Short mmCIF file of C-alpha atoms and ligand atoms in Angstrom, two decimals:
data_model
loop_
_atom_site.label_atom_id
_atom_site.label_comp_id
_atom_site.label_asym_id
_atom_site.label_seq_id
_atom_site.Cartn_x
_atom_site.Cartn_y
_atom_site.Cartn_z
CA MET A 1 4.54 8.18 31.93
CA SER A 2 3.86 8.37 28.21
CA THR A 3 0.95 10.55 27.15
CA THR A 4 0.36 8.61 23.95
CA LYS A 5 -3.18 7.26 23.61
CA TYR A 6 -3.77 3.91 21.93
CA ILE A 7 -6.66 2.86 19.73
CA PHE A 8 -7.04 -0.82 18.85
CA VAL A 9 -9.05 -1.71 15.77
CA THR A 10 -10.41 -5.25 15.50
CA GLY A 11 -12.73 -6.89 13.02
CA GLY A 12 -15.50 -9.43 13.37
CA VAL A 13 -17.95 -11.50 11.29
CA THR A 14 -15.85 -11.59 8.12
CA SER A 15 -12.59 -10.40 6.66
CA SER A 16 -12.31 -7.64 4.04
CA LEU A 17 -14.60 -5.22 5.87
CA GLY A 18 -12.10 -2.43 5.43
CA LYS A 19 -10.40 -2.17 8.83
CA GLY A 20 -7.43 -0.55 7.11
CA ILE A 21 -9.59 2.14 5.54
CA ILE A 22 -11.47 2.80 8.78
CA SER A 23 -8.17 3.04 10.69
CA ALA A 24 -6.74 5.38 8.05
CA SER A 25 -9.92 7.49 7.99
CA LEU A 26 -9.94 7.88 11.76
CA ALA A 27 -6.26 8.80 11.65
CA LYS A 28 -6.98 11.36 8.94
CA LEU A 29 -9.71 13.01 11.02
CA LEU A 30 -7.58 13.14 14.16
CA GLN A 31 -4.67 14.52 12.15
CA ALA A 32 -6.97 17.14 10.60
CA ARG A 33 -7.84 18.22 14.14
CA GLY A 34 -4.18 18.80 14.91
CA TYR A 35 -3.20 15.53 16.57
CA SER A 36 -0.01 13.67 15.64
CA VAL A 37 -0.99 10.14 14.78
CA THR A 38 0.36 6.98 13.22
CA ILE A 39 -1.15 3.63 12.31
CA GLN A 40 0.30 0.19 12.84
CA LYS A 41 -0.76 -3.18 11.46
CA LEU A 42 -0.32 -6.44 13.35
CA ASP A 43 -0.54 -9.42 11.01
CA PRO A 44 -1.21 -12.84 12.48
CA TYR A 45 0.69 -14.92 9.92
CA ILE A 46 4.03 -16.66 10.43
CA ASN A 47 5.93 -15.09 7.52
CA ILE A 48 8.43 -12.58 8.89
CA ASP A 49 7.05 -10.10 6.36
CA PRO A 50 4.94 -10.31 3.19
CA GLY A 51 8.04 -9.91 0.99
CA THR A 52 8.13 -13.61 0.24
CA LEU A 53 4.39 -13.89 -0.45
CA ASN A 54 2.92 -14.31 -3.89
CA PRO A 55 0.63 -11.28 -4.57
CA TYR A 56 -2.28 -13.71 -4.99
CA GLU A 57 -2.00 -14.45 -1.26
CA HIS A 58 -2.21 -10.97 0.25
CA GLY A 59 -2.11 -8.55 -2.66
CA GLU A 60 0.71 -6.13 -3.26
CA CYS A 61 3.78 -5.99 -1.06
CA TYR A 62 4.21 -2.37 -0.01
CA VAL A 63 7.66 -0.89 0.62
CA THR A 64 8.43 1.89 3.12
CA GLU A 65 11.13 4.57 3.00
CA ASP A 66 13.29 2.55 5.41
CA GLY A 67 13.05 -0.52 3.19
CA ALA A 68 10.49 -2.64 5.06
CA GLU A 69 8.40 -4.99 2.93
CA THR A 70 4.94 -4.64 4.41
CA ASP A 71 1.23 -5.29 4.17
CA LEU A 72 -0.63 -3.21 1.60
CA ASP A 73 -2.65 -1.50 4.33
CA LEU A 74 0.44 0.60 5.08
CA GLY A 75 -0.02 2.02 1.59
CA HIS A 76 -3.50 3.19 2.59
CA TYR A 77 -2.14 4.68 5.79
CA GLU A 78 0.44 6.72 3.89
CA ARG A 79 -1.98 7.74 1.16
CA PHE A 80 -4.46 8.99 3.76
CA ILE A 81 -2.22 10.71 6.30
CA ASN A 82 0.63 11.65 3.97
CA LEU A 83 3.32 10.59 6.44
CA PRO A 84 5.90 7.86 5.92
CA THR A 85 5.53 4.62 7.85
CA THR A 86 8.45 2.45 8.94
CA GLN A 87 9.33 -1.14 9.75
CA ALA A 88 7.81 -0.58 13.19
CA ASN A 89 4.39 0.04 11.61
CA ASN A 90 3.98 -3.58 10.51
CA VAL A 91 4.60 -6.55 12.76
CA THR A 92 3.80 -10.17 12.00
CA THR A 93 3.49 -13.21 14.26
CA GLY A 94 6.63 -14.49 12.54
CA ARG A 95 8.60 -11.43 13.60
CA ILE A 96 7.27 -11.64 17.18
CA TYR A 97 8.25 -15.31 17.48
CA GLN A 98 11.61 -14.71 15.83
CA THR A 99 12.51 -12.08 18.44
CA VAL A 100 11.36 -14.26 21.32
CA ILE A 101 13.19 -17.33 20.02
CA ASN A 102 16.38 -15.34 19.43
CA LYS A 103 16.17 -14.09 23.02
CA GLU A 104 15.67 -17.63 24.26
CA ARG A 105 18.76 -18.80 22.34
CA ARG A 106 20.78 -15.96 23.87
CA GLY A 107 19.69 -17.14 27.29
CA ASP A 108 17.81 -13.94 28.09
CA TYR A 109 14.97 -15.79 29.82
CA LEU A 110 17.29 -17.16 32.52
CA GLY A 111 16.04 -20.72 32.48
CA LYS A 112 12.33 -19.92 32.42
CA THR A 113 9.81 -21.84 30.30
CA VAL A 114 9.07 -19.60 27.30
CA GLN A 115 5.33 -19.41 26.67
CA VAL A 116 2.68 -17.62 24.62
CA ILE A 117 1.62 -15.91 27.81
CA PRO A 118 3.54 -13.92 28.99
CA HIS A 119 6.47 -13.97 26.55
CA ILE A 120 4.69 -13.68 23.19
CA THR A 121 2.07 -11.28 24.53
CA ASP A 122 4.82 -9.18 26.17
CA GLU A 123 6.66 -8.94 22.87
CA ILE A 124 3.41 -7.88 21.13
CA LYS A 125 2.87 -5.20 23.76
CA ARG A 126 6.45 -4.00 23.42
CA ASN A 127 5.97 -3.58 19.67
CA ILE A 128 2.76 -1.62 20.13
CA LYS A 129 4.26 0.73 22.72
CA LEU A 130 7.50 1.16 20.76
CA LEU A 131 5.88 3.46 18.20
CA GLY A 132 4.36 5.81 20.77
CA LYS A 133 7.62 5.97 22.73
CA LYS A 134 9.94 6.40 19.77
CA PHE A 135 8.12 9.23 18.04
CA ASN A 136 5.97 10.60 20.83
CA TYR A 137 2.72 10.46 18.88
CA ASP A 138 -0.47 11.78 20.47
CA VAL A 139 -2.34 8.74 19.18
CA VAL A 140 -1.22 5.34 17.89
CA ILE A 141 -3.87 3.36 16.03
CA THR A 142 -3.14 -0.37 15.97
CA GLU A 143 -5.07 -2.47 13.48
CA ILE A 144 -5.19 -6.15 14.33
CA GLY A 145 -5.32 -8.25 11.17
CA GLY A 146 -7.70 -11.18 10.82
CA THR A 147 -11.09 -11.69 12.44
CA VAL A 148 -11.83 -12.15 16.15
CA GLY A 149 -12.35 -15.77 16.94
CA ASP A 150 -9.48 -16.87 14.69
CA ILE A 151 -7.04 -19.06 16.63
CA GLU A 152 -4.08 -17.11 15.33
CA SER A 153 -5.46 -13.74 16.51
CA LEU A 154 -5.80 -14.83 20.13
CA PRO A 155 -2.37 -13.73 21.44
CA TYR A 156 -2.94 -10.27 19.94
CA ILE A 157 -6.36 -9.92 21.51
CA GLU A 158 -4.95 -11.01 24.87
CA ALA A 159 -2.03 -8.58 24.54
CA VAL A 160 -4.28 -5.59 23.89
CA ARG A 161 -6.63 -6.65 26.68
CA GLN A 162 -3.69 -6.49 29.07
CA LEU A 163 -2.47 -3.21 27.60
CA LYS A 164 -5.79 -1.53 28.26
CA TRP A 165 -5.40 -2.19 31.97
CA GLU A 166 -1.74 -1.28 32.07
CA LEU A 167 -2.34 2.02 30.28
CA GLY A 168 -5.10 3.00 32.66
CA PRO A 169 -8.56 4.46 32.03
CA GLN A 170 -9.10 6.81 29.09
CA ASN A 171 -5.69 6.02 27.61
CA SER A 172 -6.85 3.36 25.21
CA LEU A 173 -9.92 2.41 23.26
CA PHE A 174 -11.32 -0.49 21.26
CA VAL A 175 -12.96 0.09 17.90
CA HIS A 176 -14.63 -3.05 16.60
CA LEU A 177 -15.69 -3.32 12.96
CA THR A 178 -18.49 -5.70 12.00
CA LEU A 179 -20.94 -6.40 9.21
CA VAL A 180 -24.68 -5.83 9.20
CA PRO A 181 -25.87 -8.02 6.34
CA TYR A 182 -28.95 -7.22 4.30
CA LEU A 183 -31.30 -10.09 3.52
CA SER A 184 -32.98 -9.11 0.30
CA ALA A 185 -35.63 -11.85 0.54
CA SER A 186 -37.06 -10.27 3.69
CA GLY A 187 -35.74 -6.76 3.04
CA GLU A 188 -34.09 -6.69 6.47
CA LEU A 189 -30.78 -5.63 7.96
CA LYS A 190 -29.53 -8.18 10.49
CA THR A 191 -27.67 -7.34 13.70
CA LYS A 192 -27.17 -10.86 15.05
CA PRO A 193 -23.69 -11.36 13.54
CA THR A 194 -22.61 -8.14 15.26
CA GLN A 195 -24.01 -9.32 18.59
CA HIS A 196 -22.15 -12.61 18.23
CA SER A 197 -18.96 -10.93 17.28
CA VAL A 198 -19.11 -8.64 20.32
CA LYS A 199 -19.80 -11.74 22.41
CA VAL A 200 -16.55 -13.26 21.15
CA MET A 201 -14.75 -10.08 22.18
CA LEU A 202 -16.38 -10.28 25.63
CA GLU A 203 -15.33 -13.91 26.02
CA ASN A 204 -11.79 -12.66 25.49
CA GLY A 205 -12.25 -10.02 28.17
CA ILE A 206 -12.73 -7.03 25.91
CA GLN A 207 -15.72 -4.72 25.77
CA PRO A 208 -15.54 -2.75 22.49
CA ASP A 209 -15.94 0.99 23.09
CA VAL A 210 -17.00 1.90 19.57
CA LEU A 211 -18.73 -0.28 16.97
CA VAL A 212 -18.36 0.50 13.30
CA LEU A 213 -21.01 -1.31 11.29
CA ARG A 214 -20.36 -1.96 7.64
CA THR A 215 -23.60 -1.96 5.71
CA GLU A 216 -25.02 -1.72 2.21
CA HIS A 217 -28.13 0.16 3.40
CA PRO A 218 -28.56 3.00 5.92
CA LEU A 219 -29.09 1.95 9.52
CA ASN A 220 -32.20 3.42 11.12
CA THR A 221 -32.45 4.54 14.75
CA GLU A 222 -34.14 1.32 15.75
CA ILE A 223 -31.22 -0.79 14.54
CA ARG A 224 -28.68 1.50 16.17
CA LYS A 225 -30.62 1.31 19.44
CA LYS A 226 -30.76 -2.45 19.25
CA VAL A 227 -27.03 -2.78 18.66
CA ALA A 228 -26.30 -0.31 21.46
CA LEU A 229 -28.51 -2.21 23.91
CA PHE A 230 -27.24 -5.69 23.09
CA CYS A 231 -23.59 -4.72 22.82
CA ASN A 232 -23.30 -2.49 25.92
CA VAL A 233 -22.41 0.76 24.15
CA ASN A 234 -24.16 4.10 23.89
CA MET A 235 -25.89 5.25 20.71
CA GLU A 236 -23.09 7.66 19.71
CA SER A 237 -20.73 4.71 19.71
CA VAL A 238 -22.66 2.89 17.00
CA ILE A 239 -21.13 4.18 13.79
CA GLN A 240 -22.48 3.42 10.35
CA SER A 241 -20.02 2.68 7.55
CA ILE A 242 -22.04 2.50 4.39
CA ASP A 243 -20.62 1.35 1.03
CA VAL A 244 -19.29 4.24 -1.05
CA SER A 245 -17.95 4.58 -4.57
CA THR A 246 -14.46 5.59 -3.46
CA ILE A 247 -12.51 4.77 -0.31
CA TYR A 248 -11.46 8.42 -0.12
CA GLU A 249 -14.99 9.37 0.90
CA VAL A 250 -14.79 7.28 4.06
CA PRO A 251 -13.11 9.98 6.22
CA LEU A 252 -15.94 12.37 5.36
CA LEU A 253 -18.55 9.73 6.17
CA MET A 254 -16.83 9.00 9.47
CA LYS A 255 -16.86 12.73 10.20
CA GLU A 256 -20.62 12.84 9.56
CA GLU A 257 -21.00 9.96 11.98
CA LYS A 258 -18.81 11.88 14.48
CA LEU A 259 -16.42 8.96 14.91
CA ASP A 260 -13.57 11.37 15.66
CA ILE A 261 -15.53 13.26 18.32
CA THR A 262 -16.70 10.07 20.03
CA VAL A 263 -13.15 8.72 20.08
CA LEU A 264 -11.61 11.96 21.40
CA GLN A 265 -14.20 12.24 24.16
CA LYS A 266 -13.63 8.67 25.26
CA LEU A 267 -9.89 9.26 25.34
CA ASN A 268 -10.41 12.48 27.29
CA LEU A 269 -8.72 14.53 24.57
CA PRO A 270 -9.99 18.02 23.70
CA VAL A 271 -12.33 18.27 20.73
CA ASN A 272 -10.87 21.47 19.35
CA GLU A 273 -11.60 23.26 16.10
CA GLU A 274 -13.27 21.65 13.07
CA PRO A 275 -10.98 19.29 11.15
CA LYS A 276 -9.16 20.93 8.26
CA LEU A 277 -10.15 18.89 5.25
CA ASP A 278 -10.22 21.47 2.43
CA LYS A 279 -7.60 19.76 0.29
CA TRP A 280 -9.25 16.42 0.84
CA LYS A 281 -12.67 17.74 -0.19
CA GLN A 282 -11.20 19.39 -3.23
CA PHE A 283 -9.58 16.08 -4.19
CA ILE A 284 -12.94 14.29 -3.98
CA SER A 285 -14.84 16.96 -5.82
CA ARG A 286 -12.36 16.85 -8.74
CA LEU A 287 -12.45 13.07 -8.68
CA LYS A 288 -16.24 12.96 -8.83
CA ASN A 289 -16.61 15.65 -11.48
CA PRO A 290 -14.26 14.67 -14.29
CA LYS A 291 -14.19 16.71 -17.47
CA LYS A 292 -12.38 14.08 -19.54
CA GLU A 293 -12.07 10.32 -19.67
CA ILE A 294 -9.13 8.13 -20.68
CA THR A 295 -8.29 4.43 -20.72
CA ILE A 296 -4.94 3.10 -19.62
CA GLY A 297 -3.80 -0.49 -20.01
CA LEU A 298 -2.06 -2.10 -17.04
CA VAL A 299 0.05 -5.01 -18.25
CA GLY A 300 0.92 -7.53 -15.55
CA LYS A 301 0.70 -11.18 -14.67
CA TYR A 302 -1.32 -10.83 -11.46
CA VAL A 303 -4.12 -8.76 -12.97
CA GLU A 304 -6.96 -11.10 -11.85
CA LEU A 305 -6.52 -9.80 -8.32
CA GLN A 306 -6.97 -6.02 -8.14
CA ASP A 307 -5.01 -5.81 -4.90
CA SER A 308 -1.84 -7.02 -6.64
CA TYR A 309 -1.26 -3.58 -8.09
CA LYS A 310 -3.04 -1.56 -5.41
CA SER A 311 -0.61 1.35 -5.20
CA ILE A 312 -0.46 1.76 -8.98
CA MET A 313 -4.27 1.83 -9.18
CA GLU A 314 -4.49 4.38 -6.35
CA SER A 315 -1.75 6.55 -7.90
CA LEU A 316 -3.81 6.69 -11.09
CA ILE A 317 -6.85 7.77 -9.07
CA HIS A 318 -4.77 10.57 -7.49
CA ALA A 319 -3.46 11.62 -10.90
CA GLY A 320 -6.98 11.49 -12.35
CA SER A 321 -8.25 13.87 -9.69
CA VAL A 322 -5.44 16.38 -10.32
CA ASN A 323 -6.25 16.35 -14.04
CA GLN A 324 -10.03 16.18 -13.48
CA CYS A 325 -9.97 13.16 -15.69
CA LYS A 326 -11.68 9.80 -15.18
CA VAL A 327 -9.01 7.12 -15.59
CA ASN A 328 -10.34 3.74 -16.69
CA ILE A 329 -7.87 0.96 -16.12
CA LYS A 330 -7.97 -2.04 -18.42
CA SER A 331 -6.07 -4.97 -16.98
CA ILE A 332 -4.08 -6.89 -19.55
CA HIS A 333 -2.75 -10.31 -18.67
CA SER A 334 0.86 -10.41 -19.85
CA GLU A 335 0.73 -14.17 -20.47
CA LYS A 336 -2.12 -13.74 -22.93
CA ILE A 337 -0.51 -11.23 -25.26
CA ASN A 338 2.01 -11.58 -28.06
CA GLU A 339 3.09 -9.73 -31.20
CA ASP A 340 0.15 -11.18 -33.13
CA ASN A 341 -2.70 -10.10 -30.88
CA ILE A 342 -1.25 -6.97 -29.27
CA ALA A 343 -2.76 -4.45 -31.73
CA GLU A 344 -6.20 -5.95 -31.17
CA THR A 345 -5.74 -6.06 -27.37
CA LEU A 346 -4.63 -2.45 -27.15
CA LYS A 347 -7.50 -1.10 -29.25
CA GLY A 348 -9.03 1.89 -27.49
CA ILE A 349 -6.17 2.09 -25.00
CA GLN A 350 -4.39 5.44 -24.92
CA GLY A 351 -1.38 4.59 -22.79
CA ILE A 352 0.11 1.61 -20.98
CA ILE A 353 1.85 0.88 -17.74
CA VAL A 354 3.99 -2.24 -17.63
CA ALA A 355 3.90 -3.48 -14.07
CA PRO A 356 6.64 -4.70 -11.73
CA GLY A 357 7.17 -8.41 -11.35
CA PHE A 358 9.50 -11.36 -10.90
CA GLY A 359 10.47 -14.36 -12.99
CA GLN A 360 10.11 -15.40 -16.59
CA ARG A 361 6.34 -15.93 -16.73
CA GLY A 362 4.61 -13.23 -18.79
CA VAL A 363 7.79 -11.34 -19.67
CA GLU A 364 7.59 -11.93 -23.42
CA GLY A 365 4.03 -10.50 -23.41
CA LYS A 366 5.28 -7.40 -21.63
CA ILE A 367 8.06 -7.03 -24.19
CA ALA A 368 5.54 -7.35 -27.05
CA ALA A 369 3.42 -4.61 -25.46
CA VAL A 370 6.44 -2.30 -25.13
CA LYS A 371 7.39 -2.87 -28.77
CA TYR A 372 3.91 -1.94 -29.91
CA VAL A 373 3.65 1.29 -27.90
CA ARG A 374 7.21 2.33 -28.75
CA GLU A 375 6.62 1.88 -32.47
CA ASN A 376 3.18 3.49 -32.38
CA ASN A 377 4.10 6.50 -30.23
CA ILE A 378 1.64 5.52 -27.47
CA PRO A 379 2.51 6.84 -23.97
CA PHE A 380 4.37 4.30 -21.85
CA LEU A 381 5.35 4.09 -18.21
CA GLY A 382 7.48 1.11 -17.20
CA ILE A 383 7.87 0.36 -13.51
CA CYS A 384 10.79 -1.76 -12.29
CA LEU A 385 10.43 -4.96 -14.35
CA GLY A 386 8.43 -2.73 -16.72
CA MET A 387 11.52 -0.60 -17.29
CA GLN A 388 13.68 -3.69 -17.63
CA CYS A 389 11.33 -5.03 -20.34
CA ALA A 390 11.64 -1.72 -22.20
CA VAL A 391 15.43 -2.05 -22.11
CA ILE A 392 15.31 -5.64 -23.38
CA GLU A 393 12.87 -4.73 -26.16
CA PHE A 394 15.04 -1.82 -27.30
CA ALA A 395 18.17 -3.97 -27.27
CA ARG A 396 16.51 -6.69 -29.34
CA ASN A 397 14.63 -4.58 -31.87
CA VAL A 398 16.65 -1.38 -32.16
CA LEU A 399 20.20 -2.38 -31.27
CA GLY A 400 19.75 -5.70 -33.06
CA LEU A 401 20.95 -7.81 -30.11
CA LYS A 402 18.50 -10.60 -30.84
CA ASP A 403 19.16 -12.65 -27.71
CA ALA A 404 19.20 -9.65 -25.33
CA ASP A 405 17.59 -10.50 -22.01
CA SER A 406 17.74 -10.05 -18.27
CA SER A 407 19.94 -12.59 -16.54
CA GLU A 408 16.91 -13.17 -14.29
CA MET A 409 15.13 -14.71 -17.31
CA SER A 410 18.04 -16.25 -19.18
CA ARG A 411 21.31 -17.31 -17.65
CA THR A 412 22.80 -18.13 -21.02
CA THR A 413 22.12 -14.92 -22.96
CA THR A 414 25.23 -13.38 -24.52
CA ASN A 415 23.65 -9.94 -24.03
CA PRO A 416 22.50 -9.51 -20.42
CA VAL A 417 21.35 -5.91 -20.82
CA ILE A 418 19.73 -6.29 -17.40
CA ASP A 419 22.02 -7.99 -14.94
CA LEU A 420 22.20 -8.95 -11.29
CA MET A 421 23.47 -6.09 -9.11
CA GLU A 422 27.00 -6.55 -7.83
CA GLU A 423 25.87 -6.46 -4.18
CA GLN A 424 23.33 -9.23 -4.90
CA LYS A 425 25.86 -11.75 -6.18
CA GLY A 426 26.52 -13.50 -2.88
CA VAL A 427 22.91 -13.36 -1.70
CA THR A 428 21.17 -16.73 -1.27
CA GLU A 429 18.33 -16.00 1.16
CA LYS A 430 15.09 -14.66 -0.32
CA GLY A 431 13.53 -12.73 2.60
CA GLY A 432 14.37 -9.02 2.93
CA THR A 433 17.51 -9.25 0.78
CA MET A 434 16.59 -7.17 -2.27
CA ARG A 435 17.68 -3.57 -2.79
CA LEU A 436 14.89 -2.09 -0.70
CA GLY A 437 13.65 1.32 0.31
CA ALA A 438 14.53 4.89 -0.57
CA TYR A 439 17.65 5.80 -2.53
CA PRO A 440 18.63 9.13 -4.06
CA CYS A 441 18.52 9.70 -7.80
CA ASP A 442 19.97 12.58 -9.82
CA ILE A 443 17.97 13.65 -12.85
CA LYS A 444 19.56 14.99 -16.02
CA LYS A 445 18.50 18.56 -16.75
CA GLY A 446 16.74 19.00 -20.05
CA SER A 447 15.24 15.51 -19.98
CA LYS A 448 11.53 14.76 -20.15
CA VAL A 449 11.62 13.37 -16.63
CA PHE A 450 13.23 16.58 -15.36
CA GLU A 451 10.27 18.45 -16.79
CA VAL A 452 7.98 15.99 -14.97
CA TYR A 453 9.61 16.31 -11.54
CA ASN A 454 10.95 19.85 -11.97
CA GLN A 455 13.68 18.73 -9.61
CA GLU A 456 17.26 17.56 -9.99
CA HIS A 457 17.51 15.40 -6.88
CA ILE A 458 14.80 12.96 -5.96
CA GLN A 459 14.38 10.00 -3.56
CA GLU A 460 12.37 6.99 -4.66
CA ARG A 461 11.69 3.54 -3.22
CA HIS A 462 13.11 0.34 -4.64
CA ARG A 463 12.52 -3.39 -4.59
CA HIS A 464 14.72 -5.30 -7.01
CA ARG A 465 17.86 -7.40 -7.54
CA TYR A 466 18.59 -6.67 -11.20
CA GLU A 467 19.69 -3.45 -12.87
CA PHE A 468 20.56 -1.91 -16.23
CA ASN A 469 23.95 -3.21 -17.38
CA ASN A 470 26.17 -0.14 -17.80
CA ASP A 471 28.37 -1.95 -20.38
CA TYR A 472 25.61 -1.15 -22.89
CA LEU A 473 25.17 2.49 -21.91
CA ASP A 474 26.80 4.07 -24.99
CA ARG A 475 24.92 1.91 -27.44
CA PHE A 476 21.57 2.78 -25.88
CA GLU A 477 22.34 6.50 -25.75
CA LYS A 478 23.47 6.62 -29.38
CA ALA A 479 20.37 4.76 -30.55
CA GLY A 480 17.98 7.10 -28.69
CA MET A 481 17.11 5.48 -25.36
CA LYS A 482 18.69 7.75 -22.76
CA PRO A 483 19.64 7.06 -19.17
CA VAL A 484 18.38 10.24 -17.49
CA GLY A 485 18.42 9.29 -13.81
CA HIS A 486 21.35 7.86 -11.85
CA ASN A 487 22.09 6.91 -8.32
CA PRO A 488 24.75 9.48 -7.36
CA ASP A 489 26.72 7.01 -5.23
CA THR A 490 26.77 3.87 -7.35
CA GLY A 491 26.05 5.12 -10.88
CA LEU A 492 23.11 2.67 -11.19
CA VAL A 493 20.72 3.71 -13.95
CA GLU A 494 17.36 4.53 -12.38
CA ILE A 495 15.46 6.13 -15.28
CA MET A 496 15.44 5.53 -19.04
CA GLU A 497 13.54 7.58 -21.59
CA ILE A 498 13.15 7.95 -25.34
CA PRO A 499 13.13 11.69 -26.04
CA GLU A 500 11.93 11.16 -29.62
CA HIS A 501 8.81 9.39 -28.37
CA ARG A 502 5.68 11.21 -27.21
CA TRP A 503 5.98 9.93 -23.60
CA PHE A 504 8.19 6.92 -22.94
CA ILE A 505 9.67 6.62 -19.45
CA GLY A 506 10.92 3.57 -17.59
CA VAL A 507 11.87 3.76 -13.91
CA GLN A 508 13.79 1.19 -11.91
CA PHE A 509 12.05 2.37 -8.74
CA HIS A 510 8.41 2.30 -7.63
CA PRO A 511 6.84 5.78 -7.83
CA GLU A 512 3.48 4.28 -6.84
CA TYR A 513 4.57 3.84 -3.22
CA LYS A 514 4.90 7.58 -2.75
CA SER A 515 1.70 8.92 -4.28
CA THR A 516 -0.75 10.29 -1.70
CA VAL A 517 -4.01 12.22 -1.82
CA VAL A 518 -2.43 15.55 -0.94
CA ASN A 519 0.83 14.75 -2.71
CA PRO A 520 0.06 12.90 -5.94
CA HIS A 521 3.12 11.54 -7.72
CA PRO A 522 4.37 13.75 -10.60
CA LEU A 523 5.09 10.78 -12.90
CA PHE A 524 1.49 9.55 -12.77
CA VAL A 525 0.11 13.09 -12.87
CA ASN A 526 2.13 13.93 -15.98
CA PHE A 527 1.40 10.59 -17.66
CA VAL A 528 -2.36 11.08 -17.22
CA LYS A 529 -2.07 14.74 -18.29
CA GLU A 530 -0.32 13.75 -21.52
CA ILE A 531 -2.89 11.08 -22.36
CA SER A 532 -5.83 13.33 -21.52
CA LYS A 533 -4.69 15.69 -24.30
CA ASP A 534 -5.95 13.12 -26.85
N1 LIG B 1 12.49 -8.93 -11.01
C1 LIG B 1 13.12 -7.66 -11.21
C2 LIG B 1 14.30 -7.47 -10.28
O1 LIG B 1 14.41 -8.09 -9.28
C3 LIG B 1 12.13 -6.53 -11.06
C4 LIG B 1 11.56 -6.39 -9.68
C5 LIG B 1 10.33 -5.54 -9.62
O2 LIG B 1 9.66 -5.32 -10.63
N2 LIG B 1 9.97 -5.08 -8.43
O3 LIG B 1 15.15 -6.65 -10.55
#
């Protein structure tokens, strides 16, 4: 029998309570106590993965080493526990149904009627257990997306209810996250929504073992007692999760509340030495005590929703802490800028990042921003489409190829300096068909980017269909924009830089997916360091 213990995290009352952060914080604490742990997200929507979703729907699409397009919570998991996740760490209803339907078509069900119970719930259970079995983790934390009571969450709730009994006592545990609202008119914290939410869990046959209460004000003993009494848990199992200025403080708050100890005791696991959190604490102390302050512009077309560029924002926080520098991020909508207003828009901004993206909308604004920072020696980091815009701008304004473009934006350009990758030419389906996941890249010694990484061979994650067109390589090199990173197998250009410029680097990959608290990404760290010299 497997010795892996399972923790199921559910949410009630409302969405956006921070289940992902609580799951990641608990994982961090268990890991800091020496346990091997991973976190999985079950998403109740029908898309096979979020790769086809507009960022306005669910925020950024995160990409794992093995090339899975996943929910952005997996980014939090990696940033907190500093371990790569995989395709198995994110499962959607769409994927569950797809597997079951494929099995039905193969005839695997031997003439049986295929139903939500047991076939869908069995497939959910199989996916949960898969992680523990495959990698032999001590603890698997499974976060169930959505809010209890939602129709679409029901099969998941039923599956974990069954799992609890199959796994036997002390092998699994339910953590339920709710909200304790504060009514300012009466100056009171209200527990009723929590009671109702636990009632919904009970109707589904689940008694939560631990309640994490999100609140804007501290919970006094009376409130904790009340929740314990009405929700059938002991006082130690009522955990306060108060609003904090940075998500990275949550593990320390959860430690104060002894969430890790309560969980370990309930799972009958030894509560050994104090968690090792020195690096984490140092990170927070540097973050909260900055000696400098800078402002970076983030140019993108989804800037209204902060979650669209989550990993970039978090990478800048990591880099800020390393440099003990407060990084203000000014979002700049790429559709609202042009050559006429760019100088005004970038006033007070010391460096820009041009964000990844797809399609024509907003591209000309991004190109105008690149032109301005290139000509004015302002630090620039271009990510994926951001790098492609830098290439197009250089071709148009330095090489004099006036109609230069990406063939993604213009099919008729006579100068497709960014072109569809060879392997993409026959691809018609949209889902999961980009160049995805980690690929190696060789860095040219003596380049700026070599100085940044201090490494010749790197691995970075990708998510794109278009690439630099190598027919133009010589012209770019001669004019001063240098390809300084290549895929060793295919020769694809992965990094471009302008050595004459103060700091001008474009990368075809996404460095933001690999920046973590204990391992901040060198590109962001160096970018912030350069700007903080101002
Ligand atoms: N649309 C571009 C491509 O597919 C860039 C993608 C991105 O920025 N992630 O190549």
